[in-house]
mmCIF file of C-alpha atoms in Angstrom:
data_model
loop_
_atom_site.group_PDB
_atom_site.id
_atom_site.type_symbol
_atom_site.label_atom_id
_atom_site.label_comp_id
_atom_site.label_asym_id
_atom_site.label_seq_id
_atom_site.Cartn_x
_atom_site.Cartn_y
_atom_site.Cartn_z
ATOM 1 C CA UNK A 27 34.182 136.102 -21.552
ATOM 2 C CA UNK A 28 34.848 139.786 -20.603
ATOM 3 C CA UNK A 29 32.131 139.227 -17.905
ATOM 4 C CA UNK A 30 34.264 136.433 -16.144
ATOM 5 C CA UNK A 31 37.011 138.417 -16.376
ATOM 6 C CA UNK A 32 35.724 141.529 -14.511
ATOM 7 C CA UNK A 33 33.748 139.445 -11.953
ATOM 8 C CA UNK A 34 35.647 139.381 -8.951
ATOM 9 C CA UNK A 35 36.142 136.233 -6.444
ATOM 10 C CA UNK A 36 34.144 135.674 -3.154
ATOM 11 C CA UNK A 37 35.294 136.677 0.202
ATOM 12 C CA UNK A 38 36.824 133.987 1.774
ATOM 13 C CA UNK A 39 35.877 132.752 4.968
ATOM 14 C CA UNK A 40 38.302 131.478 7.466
ATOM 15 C CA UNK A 41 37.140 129.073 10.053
ATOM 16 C CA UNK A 42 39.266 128.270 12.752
ATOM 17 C CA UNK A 43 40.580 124.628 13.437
ATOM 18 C CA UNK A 44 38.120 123.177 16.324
ATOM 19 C CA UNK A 45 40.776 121.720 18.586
ATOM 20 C CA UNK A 46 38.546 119.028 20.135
ATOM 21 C CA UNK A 47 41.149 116.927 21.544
ATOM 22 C CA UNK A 48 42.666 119.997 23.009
ATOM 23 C CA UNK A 49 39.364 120.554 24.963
ATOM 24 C CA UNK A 50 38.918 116.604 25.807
ATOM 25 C CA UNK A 51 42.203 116.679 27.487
ATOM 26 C CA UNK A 52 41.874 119.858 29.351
ATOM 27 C CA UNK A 53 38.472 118.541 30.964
ATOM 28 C CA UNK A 54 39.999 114.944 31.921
ATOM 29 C CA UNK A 55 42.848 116.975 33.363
ATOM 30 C CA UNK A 56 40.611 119.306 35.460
ATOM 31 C CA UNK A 57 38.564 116.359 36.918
ATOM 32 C CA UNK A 58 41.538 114.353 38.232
ATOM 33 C CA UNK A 59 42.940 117.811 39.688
ATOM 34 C CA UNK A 60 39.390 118.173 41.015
ATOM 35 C CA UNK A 61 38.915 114.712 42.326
ATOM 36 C CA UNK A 62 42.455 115.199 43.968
ATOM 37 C CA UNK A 63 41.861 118.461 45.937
ATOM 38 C CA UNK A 64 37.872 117.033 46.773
ATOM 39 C CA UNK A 65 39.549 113.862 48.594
ATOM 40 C CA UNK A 66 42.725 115.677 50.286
ATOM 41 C CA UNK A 67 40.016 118.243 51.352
ATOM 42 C CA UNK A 68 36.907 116.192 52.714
ATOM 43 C CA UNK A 69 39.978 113.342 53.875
ATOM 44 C CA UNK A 70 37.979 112.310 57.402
ATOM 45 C CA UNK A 71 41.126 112.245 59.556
ATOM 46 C CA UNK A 72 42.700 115.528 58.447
ATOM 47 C CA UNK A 73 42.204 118.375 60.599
ATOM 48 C CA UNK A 74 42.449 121.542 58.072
ATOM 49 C CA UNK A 75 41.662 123.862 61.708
ATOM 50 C CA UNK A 76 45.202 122.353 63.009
ATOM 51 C CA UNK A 77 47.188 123.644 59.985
ATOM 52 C CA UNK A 78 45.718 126.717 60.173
ATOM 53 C CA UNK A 79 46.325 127.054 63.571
ATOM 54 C CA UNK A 80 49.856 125.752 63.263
ATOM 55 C CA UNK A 81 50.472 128.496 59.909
ATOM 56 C CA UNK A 82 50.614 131.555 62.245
ATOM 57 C CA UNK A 83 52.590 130.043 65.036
ATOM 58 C CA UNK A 84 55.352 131.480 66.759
ATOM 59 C CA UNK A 85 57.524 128.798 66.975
ATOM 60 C CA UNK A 86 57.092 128.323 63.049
ATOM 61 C CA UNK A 87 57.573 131.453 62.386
ATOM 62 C CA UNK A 88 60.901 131.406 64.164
ATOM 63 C CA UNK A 89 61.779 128.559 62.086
ATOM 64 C CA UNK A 90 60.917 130.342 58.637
ATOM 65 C CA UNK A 91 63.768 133.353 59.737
ATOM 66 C CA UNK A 92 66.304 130.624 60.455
ATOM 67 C CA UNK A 93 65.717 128.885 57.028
ATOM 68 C CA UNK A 94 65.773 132.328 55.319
ATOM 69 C CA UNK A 95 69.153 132.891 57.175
ATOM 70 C CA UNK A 96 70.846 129.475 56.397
ATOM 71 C CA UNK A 97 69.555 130.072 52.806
ATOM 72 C CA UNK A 98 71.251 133.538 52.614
ATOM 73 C CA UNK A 99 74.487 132.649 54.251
ATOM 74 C CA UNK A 100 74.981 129.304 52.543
ATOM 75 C CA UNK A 101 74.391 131.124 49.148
ATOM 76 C CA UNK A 102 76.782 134.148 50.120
ATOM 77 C CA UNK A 103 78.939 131.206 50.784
ATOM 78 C CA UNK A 104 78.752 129.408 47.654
ATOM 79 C CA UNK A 105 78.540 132.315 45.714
ATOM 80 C CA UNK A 106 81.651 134.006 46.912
ATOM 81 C CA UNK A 107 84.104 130.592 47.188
ATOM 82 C CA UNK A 108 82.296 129.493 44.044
ATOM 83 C CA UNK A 109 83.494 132.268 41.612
ATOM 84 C CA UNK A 110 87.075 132.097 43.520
ATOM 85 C CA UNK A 111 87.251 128.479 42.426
ATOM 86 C CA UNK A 112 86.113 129.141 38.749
ATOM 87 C CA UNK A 113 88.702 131.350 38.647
ATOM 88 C CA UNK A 114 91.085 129.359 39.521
ATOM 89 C CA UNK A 115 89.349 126.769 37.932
ATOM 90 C CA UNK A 116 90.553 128.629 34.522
ATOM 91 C CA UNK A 117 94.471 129.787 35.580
ATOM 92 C CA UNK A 118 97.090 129.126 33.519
ATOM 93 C CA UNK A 119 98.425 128.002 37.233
ATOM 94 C CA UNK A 120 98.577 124.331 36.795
ATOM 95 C CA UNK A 121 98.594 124.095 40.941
ATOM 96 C CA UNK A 122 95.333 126.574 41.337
ATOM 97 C CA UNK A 123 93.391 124.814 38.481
ATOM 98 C CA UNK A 124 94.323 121.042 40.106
ATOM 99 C CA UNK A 125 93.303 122.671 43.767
ATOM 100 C CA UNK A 126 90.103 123.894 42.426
ATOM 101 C CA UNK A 127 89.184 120.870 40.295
ATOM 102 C CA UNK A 128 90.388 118.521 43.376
ATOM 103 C CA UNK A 129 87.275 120.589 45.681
ATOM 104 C CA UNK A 130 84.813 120.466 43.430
ATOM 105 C CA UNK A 131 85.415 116.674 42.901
ATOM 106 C CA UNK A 132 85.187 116.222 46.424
ATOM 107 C CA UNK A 133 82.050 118.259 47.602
ATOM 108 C CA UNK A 134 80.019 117.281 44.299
ATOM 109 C CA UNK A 135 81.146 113.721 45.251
ATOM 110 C CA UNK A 136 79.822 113.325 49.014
ATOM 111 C CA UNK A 137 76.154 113.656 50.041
ATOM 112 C CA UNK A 138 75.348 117.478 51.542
ATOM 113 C CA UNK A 139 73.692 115.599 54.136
ATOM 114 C CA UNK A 140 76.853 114.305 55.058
ATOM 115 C CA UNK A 141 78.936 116.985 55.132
ATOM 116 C CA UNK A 142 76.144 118.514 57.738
ATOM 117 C CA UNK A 143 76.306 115.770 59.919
ATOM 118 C CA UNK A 144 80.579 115.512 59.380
ATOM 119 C CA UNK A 145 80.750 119.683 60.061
ATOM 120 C CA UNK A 146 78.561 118.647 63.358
ATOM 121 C CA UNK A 147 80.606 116.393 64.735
ATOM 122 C CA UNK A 148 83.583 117.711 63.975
ATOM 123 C CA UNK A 149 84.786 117.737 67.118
ATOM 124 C CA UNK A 150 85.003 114.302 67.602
ATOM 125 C CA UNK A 151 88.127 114.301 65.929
ATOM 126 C CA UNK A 152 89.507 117.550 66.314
ATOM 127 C CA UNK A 153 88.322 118.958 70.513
ATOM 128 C CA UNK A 154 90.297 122.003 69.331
ATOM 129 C CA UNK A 155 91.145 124.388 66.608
ATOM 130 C CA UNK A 156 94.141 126.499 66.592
ATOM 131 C CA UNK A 157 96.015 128.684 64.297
ATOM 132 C CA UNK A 158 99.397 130.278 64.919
ATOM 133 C CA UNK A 159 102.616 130.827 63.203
ATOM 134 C CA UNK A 160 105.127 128.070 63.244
ATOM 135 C CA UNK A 161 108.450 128.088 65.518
ATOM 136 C CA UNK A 162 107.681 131.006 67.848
ATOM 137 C CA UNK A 163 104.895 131.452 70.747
ATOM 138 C CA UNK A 164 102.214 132.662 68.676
ATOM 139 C CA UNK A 165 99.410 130.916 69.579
ATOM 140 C CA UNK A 166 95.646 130.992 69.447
ATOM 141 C CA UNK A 167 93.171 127.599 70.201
ATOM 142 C CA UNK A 168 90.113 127.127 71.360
ATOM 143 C CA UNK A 169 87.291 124.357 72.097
ATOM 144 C CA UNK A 170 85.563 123.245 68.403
ATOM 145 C CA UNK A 171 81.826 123.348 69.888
ATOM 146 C CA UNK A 172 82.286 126.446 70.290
ATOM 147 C CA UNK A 173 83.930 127.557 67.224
ATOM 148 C CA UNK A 174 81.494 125.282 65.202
ATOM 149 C CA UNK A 175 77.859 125.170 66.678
ATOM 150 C CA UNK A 176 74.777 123.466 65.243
ATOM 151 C CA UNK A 177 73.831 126.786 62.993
ATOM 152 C CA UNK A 178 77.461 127.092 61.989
ATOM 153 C CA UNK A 179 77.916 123.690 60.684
ATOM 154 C CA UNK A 180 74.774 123.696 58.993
ATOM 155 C CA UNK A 181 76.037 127.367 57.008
ATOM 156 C CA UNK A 182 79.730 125.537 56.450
ATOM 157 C CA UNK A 183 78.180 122.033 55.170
ATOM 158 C CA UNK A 184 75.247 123.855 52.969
ATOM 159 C CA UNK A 185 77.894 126.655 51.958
ATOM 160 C CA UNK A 186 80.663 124.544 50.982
ATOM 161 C CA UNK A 187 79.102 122.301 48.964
ATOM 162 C CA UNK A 188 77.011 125.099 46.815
ATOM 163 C CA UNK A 189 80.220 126.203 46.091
ATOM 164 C CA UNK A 190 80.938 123.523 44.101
ATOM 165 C CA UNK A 191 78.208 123.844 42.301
ATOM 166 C CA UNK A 192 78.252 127.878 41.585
ATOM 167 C CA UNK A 193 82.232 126.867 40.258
ATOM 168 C CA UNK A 194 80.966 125.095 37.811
ATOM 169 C CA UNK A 195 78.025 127.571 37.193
ATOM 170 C CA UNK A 196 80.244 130.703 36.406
ATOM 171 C CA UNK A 197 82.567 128.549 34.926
ATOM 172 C CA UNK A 198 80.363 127.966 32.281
ATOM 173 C CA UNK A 199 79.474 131.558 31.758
ATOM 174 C CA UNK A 200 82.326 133.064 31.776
ATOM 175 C CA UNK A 201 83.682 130.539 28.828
ATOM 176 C CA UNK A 202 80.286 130.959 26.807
ATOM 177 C CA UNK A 203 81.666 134.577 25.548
ATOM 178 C CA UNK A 204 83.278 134.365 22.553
ATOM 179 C CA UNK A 205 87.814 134.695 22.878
ATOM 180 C CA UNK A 206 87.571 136.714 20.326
ATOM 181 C CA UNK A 207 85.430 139.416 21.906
ATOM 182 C CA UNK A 208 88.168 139.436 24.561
ATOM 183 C CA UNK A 209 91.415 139.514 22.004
ATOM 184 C CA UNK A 210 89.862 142.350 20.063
ATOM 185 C CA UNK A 211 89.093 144.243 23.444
ATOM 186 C CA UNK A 212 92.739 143.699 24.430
ATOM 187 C CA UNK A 213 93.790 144.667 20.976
ATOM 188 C CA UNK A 214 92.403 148.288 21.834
ATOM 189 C CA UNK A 215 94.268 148.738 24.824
ATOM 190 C CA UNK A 216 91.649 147.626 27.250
ATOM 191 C CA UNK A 217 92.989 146.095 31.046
ATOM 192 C CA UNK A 218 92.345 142.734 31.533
ATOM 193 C CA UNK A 219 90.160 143.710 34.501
ATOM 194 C CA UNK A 220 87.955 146.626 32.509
ATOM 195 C CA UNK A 221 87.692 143.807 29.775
ATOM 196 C CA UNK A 222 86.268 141.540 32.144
ATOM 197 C CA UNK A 223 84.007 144.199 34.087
ATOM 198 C CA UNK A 224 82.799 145.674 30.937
ATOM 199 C CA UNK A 225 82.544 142.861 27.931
ATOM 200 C CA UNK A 226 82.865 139.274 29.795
ATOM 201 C CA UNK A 227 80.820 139.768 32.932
ATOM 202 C CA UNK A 228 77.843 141.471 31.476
ATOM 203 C CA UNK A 229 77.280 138.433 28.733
ATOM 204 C CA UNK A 230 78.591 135.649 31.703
ATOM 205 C CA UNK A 231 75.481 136.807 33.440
ATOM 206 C CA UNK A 232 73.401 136.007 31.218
ATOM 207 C CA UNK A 233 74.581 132.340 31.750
ATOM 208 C CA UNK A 234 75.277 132.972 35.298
ATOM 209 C CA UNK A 235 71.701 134.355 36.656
ATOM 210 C CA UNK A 236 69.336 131.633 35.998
ATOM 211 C CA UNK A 237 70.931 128.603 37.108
ATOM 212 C CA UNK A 238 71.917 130.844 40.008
ATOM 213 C CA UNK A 239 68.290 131.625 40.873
ATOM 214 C CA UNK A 240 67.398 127.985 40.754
ATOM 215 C CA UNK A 241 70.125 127.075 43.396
ATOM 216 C CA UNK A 242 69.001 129.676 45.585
ATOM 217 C CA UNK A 243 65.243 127.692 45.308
ATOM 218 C CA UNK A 244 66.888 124.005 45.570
ATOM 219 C CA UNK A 245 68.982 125.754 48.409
ATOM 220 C CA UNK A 246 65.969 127.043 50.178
ATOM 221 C CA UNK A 247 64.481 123.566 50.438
ATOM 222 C CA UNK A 248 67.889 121.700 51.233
ATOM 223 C CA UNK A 249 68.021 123.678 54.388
ATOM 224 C CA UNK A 250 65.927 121.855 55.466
ATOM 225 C CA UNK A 251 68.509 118.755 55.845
ATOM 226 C CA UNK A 252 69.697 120.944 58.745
ATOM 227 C CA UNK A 253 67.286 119.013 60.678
ATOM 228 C CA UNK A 254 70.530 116.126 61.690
ATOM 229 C CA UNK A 255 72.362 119.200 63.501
ATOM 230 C CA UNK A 256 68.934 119.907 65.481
ATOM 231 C CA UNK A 257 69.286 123.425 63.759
ATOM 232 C CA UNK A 258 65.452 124.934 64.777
ATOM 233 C CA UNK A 259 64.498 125.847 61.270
ATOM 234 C CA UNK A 260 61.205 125.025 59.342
ATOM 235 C CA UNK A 261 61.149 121.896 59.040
ATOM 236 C CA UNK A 262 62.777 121.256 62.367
ATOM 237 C CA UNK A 263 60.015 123.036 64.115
ATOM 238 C CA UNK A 264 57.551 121.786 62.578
ATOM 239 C CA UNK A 265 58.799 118.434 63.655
ATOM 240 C CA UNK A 266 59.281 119.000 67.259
ATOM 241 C CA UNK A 267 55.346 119.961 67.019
ATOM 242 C CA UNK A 268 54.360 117.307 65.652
ATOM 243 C CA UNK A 269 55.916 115.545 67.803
ATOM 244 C CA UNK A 270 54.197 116.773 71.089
ATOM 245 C CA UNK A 271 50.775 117.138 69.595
ATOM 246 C CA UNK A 272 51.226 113.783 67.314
ATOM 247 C CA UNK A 273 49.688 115.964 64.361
ATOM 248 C CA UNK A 274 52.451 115.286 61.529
ATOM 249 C CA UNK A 275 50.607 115.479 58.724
ATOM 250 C CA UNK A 276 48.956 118.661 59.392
ATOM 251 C CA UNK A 277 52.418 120.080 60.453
ATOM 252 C CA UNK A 278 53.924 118.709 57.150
ATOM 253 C CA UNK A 279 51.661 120.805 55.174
ATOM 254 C CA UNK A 280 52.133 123.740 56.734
ATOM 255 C CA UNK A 281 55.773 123.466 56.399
ATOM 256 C CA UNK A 282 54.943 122.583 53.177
ATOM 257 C CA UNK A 283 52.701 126.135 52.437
ATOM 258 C CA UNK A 284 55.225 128.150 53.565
ATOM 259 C CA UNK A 285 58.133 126.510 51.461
ATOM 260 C CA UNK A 286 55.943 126.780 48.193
ATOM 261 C CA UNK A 287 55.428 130.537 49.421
ATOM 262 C CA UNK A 288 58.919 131.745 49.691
ATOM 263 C CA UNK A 289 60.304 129.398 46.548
ATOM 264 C CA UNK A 290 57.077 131.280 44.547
ATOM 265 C CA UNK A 291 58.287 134.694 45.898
ATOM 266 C CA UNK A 292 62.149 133.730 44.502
ATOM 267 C CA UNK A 293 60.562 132.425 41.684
ATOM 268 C CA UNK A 294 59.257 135.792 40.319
ATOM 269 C CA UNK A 295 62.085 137.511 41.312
ATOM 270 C CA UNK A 296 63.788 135.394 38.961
ATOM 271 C CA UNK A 297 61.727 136.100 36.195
ATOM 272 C CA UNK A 298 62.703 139.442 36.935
ATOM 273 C CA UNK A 299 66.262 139.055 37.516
ATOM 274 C CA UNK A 300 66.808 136.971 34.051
ATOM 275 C CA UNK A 301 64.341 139.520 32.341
ATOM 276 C CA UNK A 302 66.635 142.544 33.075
ATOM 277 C CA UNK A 303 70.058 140.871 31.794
ATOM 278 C CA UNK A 304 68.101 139.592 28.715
ATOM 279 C CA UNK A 305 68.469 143.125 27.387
ATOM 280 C CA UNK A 306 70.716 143.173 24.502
ATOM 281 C CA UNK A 307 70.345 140.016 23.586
ATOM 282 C CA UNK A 308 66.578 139.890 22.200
ATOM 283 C CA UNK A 309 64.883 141.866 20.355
ATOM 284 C CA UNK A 310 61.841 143.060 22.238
ATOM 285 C CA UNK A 311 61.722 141.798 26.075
ATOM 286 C CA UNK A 312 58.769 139.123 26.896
ATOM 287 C CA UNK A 313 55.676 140.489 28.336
ATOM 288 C CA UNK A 314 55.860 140.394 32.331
ATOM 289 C CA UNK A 315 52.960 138.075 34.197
ATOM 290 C CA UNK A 316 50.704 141.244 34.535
ATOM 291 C CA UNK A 317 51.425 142.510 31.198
ATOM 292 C CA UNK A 318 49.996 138.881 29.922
ATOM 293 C CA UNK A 319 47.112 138.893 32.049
ATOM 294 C CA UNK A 320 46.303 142.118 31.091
ATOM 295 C CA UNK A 321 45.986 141.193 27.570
ATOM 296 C CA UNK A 322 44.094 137.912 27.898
ATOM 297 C CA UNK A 323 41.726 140.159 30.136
ATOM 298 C CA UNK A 324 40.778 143.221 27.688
ATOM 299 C CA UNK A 325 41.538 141.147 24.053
ATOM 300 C CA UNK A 326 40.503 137.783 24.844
ATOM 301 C CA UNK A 327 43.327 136.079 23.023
ATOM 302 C CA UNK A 328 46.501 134.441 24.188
ATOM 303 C CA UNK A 329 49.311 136.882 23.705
ATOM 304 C CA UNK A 330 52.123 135.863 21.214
ATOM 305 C CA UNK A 331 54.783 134.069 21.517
ATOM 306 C CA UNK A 332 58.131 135.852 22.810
ATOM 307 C CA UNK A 333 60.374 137.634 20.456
ATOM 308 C CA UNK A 334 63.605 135.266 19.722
ATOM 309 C CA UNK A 335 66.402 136.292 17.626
ATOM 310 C CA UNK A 336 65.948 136.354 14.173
ATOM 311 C CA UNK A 337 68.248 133.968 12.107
ATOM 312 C CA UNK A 338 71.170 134.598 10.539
ATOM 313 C CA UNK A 339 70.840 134.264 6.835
ATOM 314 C CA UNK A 340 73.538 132.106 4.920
ATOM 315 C CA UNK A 341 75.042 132.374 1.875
ATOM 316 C CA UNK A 342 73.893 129.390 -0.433
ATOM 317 C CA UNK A 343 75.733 126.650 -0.676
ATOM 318 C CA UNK A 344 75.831 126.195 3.235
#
């Protein structure tokens, strides 16, 4: 008896769980990806040479610093007009919150495609545009086609309707942040405009920033719609090549390349973006791309999960 007692247990001996399934579906996976890239490659009325021809091209290249323009412009746009709206969206003005709520109804409610192609011919119902001040000579018109050209109502139709979008989007973050942060901020003698610089804004963002980037990406690809105003971006030029050299599938992909190169280039800055106003709110900051990589390389294992916020413990009874 005193023998057993002093003896001490075996070592245990984990085994890991053989995932076989796991491995199954990973192979079946990689041999329809496999089978897919094997037939677009060796497809016998393809020309690969033409689309990498057509990748470097001048005229293409024009096109990709239009669509990077229209994307910038129509963003600026939305951005700007969007957190005006939101704004008024939330007034205690019953006029500025039925004005705002009456635009975003109306551009979420039409197709951006036509609001392009209404913006382009707009002067079919108004020649001119004029602006003056009422009951005196003060006067100043001139011809809409020239006020409004292709590129112009391509910004105005992609702009204004983003706007309604990025309303909606701050909107949303700026009402996510607790009233009470903002009563107890004003109960310490803090401006309504320090309060919102210094306690509302930075938690809004967090909110704000990601759907943000993501319209940026959709907005990126949308500008594409351009194409009914004959606006020579991307996808326009690659068109009017394909057109002349009766190559459109070749020109489709490499329209298609470079749009999955710039949304991947917006993509990680992103990542970024949304990674530097997650501070404060976790409690260690994910591992970056490289930082992952880095790990799998030199350890061989998958890194852990992220950090997420611990929960909050309640008292019983809850």
């Amino acid at each position: 008896m005193p023998d057993a007692v002093t003896q001490r247990p075996a070592a245990i001996e984990a085994v890991p769980v053989r995932h076989v399934g796991r491995w199954v579906a990973a192979v079946v996976v990689l041999a329809i990806a496999a089978e897919i890239v094997f037939t677009l490659a060796t497809a016998p009325n393809l020309k690969w040479s033409v689309v990498g021809h057509y990748l470097s091209h001048r005229l293409i290249l024009r096109g990709i610093v239009t669509t990077l323009e229209l994307t910038v412009l129509a963003m600026l746009i939305g951005i700007v007009l969007g957190v005006l709206l939101a704004v008024m969206r939330l007034s205690p003005n019953p006029v500025m919150a039925w004005v705002s709520w009456v635009y975003i109804w109306l551009f979420r409610g039409t197709p951006v495609l036509v609001q392009i192609f209404f913006w382009f011919n707009l002067a079919l119902v108004l020649p001119q545009i004029g602006i003056g001040i009422p009951f005196t000579s003060i006067h100043w018109q001139a011809d809409t086609n020239t006020l409004v050209p292709a590129f112009m109502a391509a910004t105005l139709g992609l702009g204004l309707n983003e706007a309604a979008y990025m309303a909606e989007i701050v909107r949303a973050g700026l009402i996510s942040v607790d009233h009470g942060q903002t009563e107890a901020a004003q109960a310490l003698g803090m401006p309504r405009s320090l309060v919102m610089r210094r306690i509302i804004l930075p938690q809004a963002m967090r909110v704000i920033i990601p759907p943000t980037g993501n319209e940026t990406i959709s907005m990126l690809k949308t500008s594409s719609l351009a194409f009914v105003a004959s606006v020579p971006e991307l996808f326009t030029r690659s068109q009017q090549i394909a057109s002349a050299t009766f190559e459109v599938i070749e020109l489709a992909i490499v329209a298609s390349i470079w749009y999955l190169a710039m949304t991947s280039i917006l993509t990680v800055g992103q990542y970024y973006l949304e990674r530097y106003f997650a501070r404060g709110s976790m409690r260690g900051l994910p591992p970056t791309p490289i930082q992952r990589f880095r790990r799998i390389l030199f350890t061989f294992h998958a890194p852990p999960p992220p950090p997420m916020e611990m929960p909050v413990a309640l008292p019983r009874g809850h």
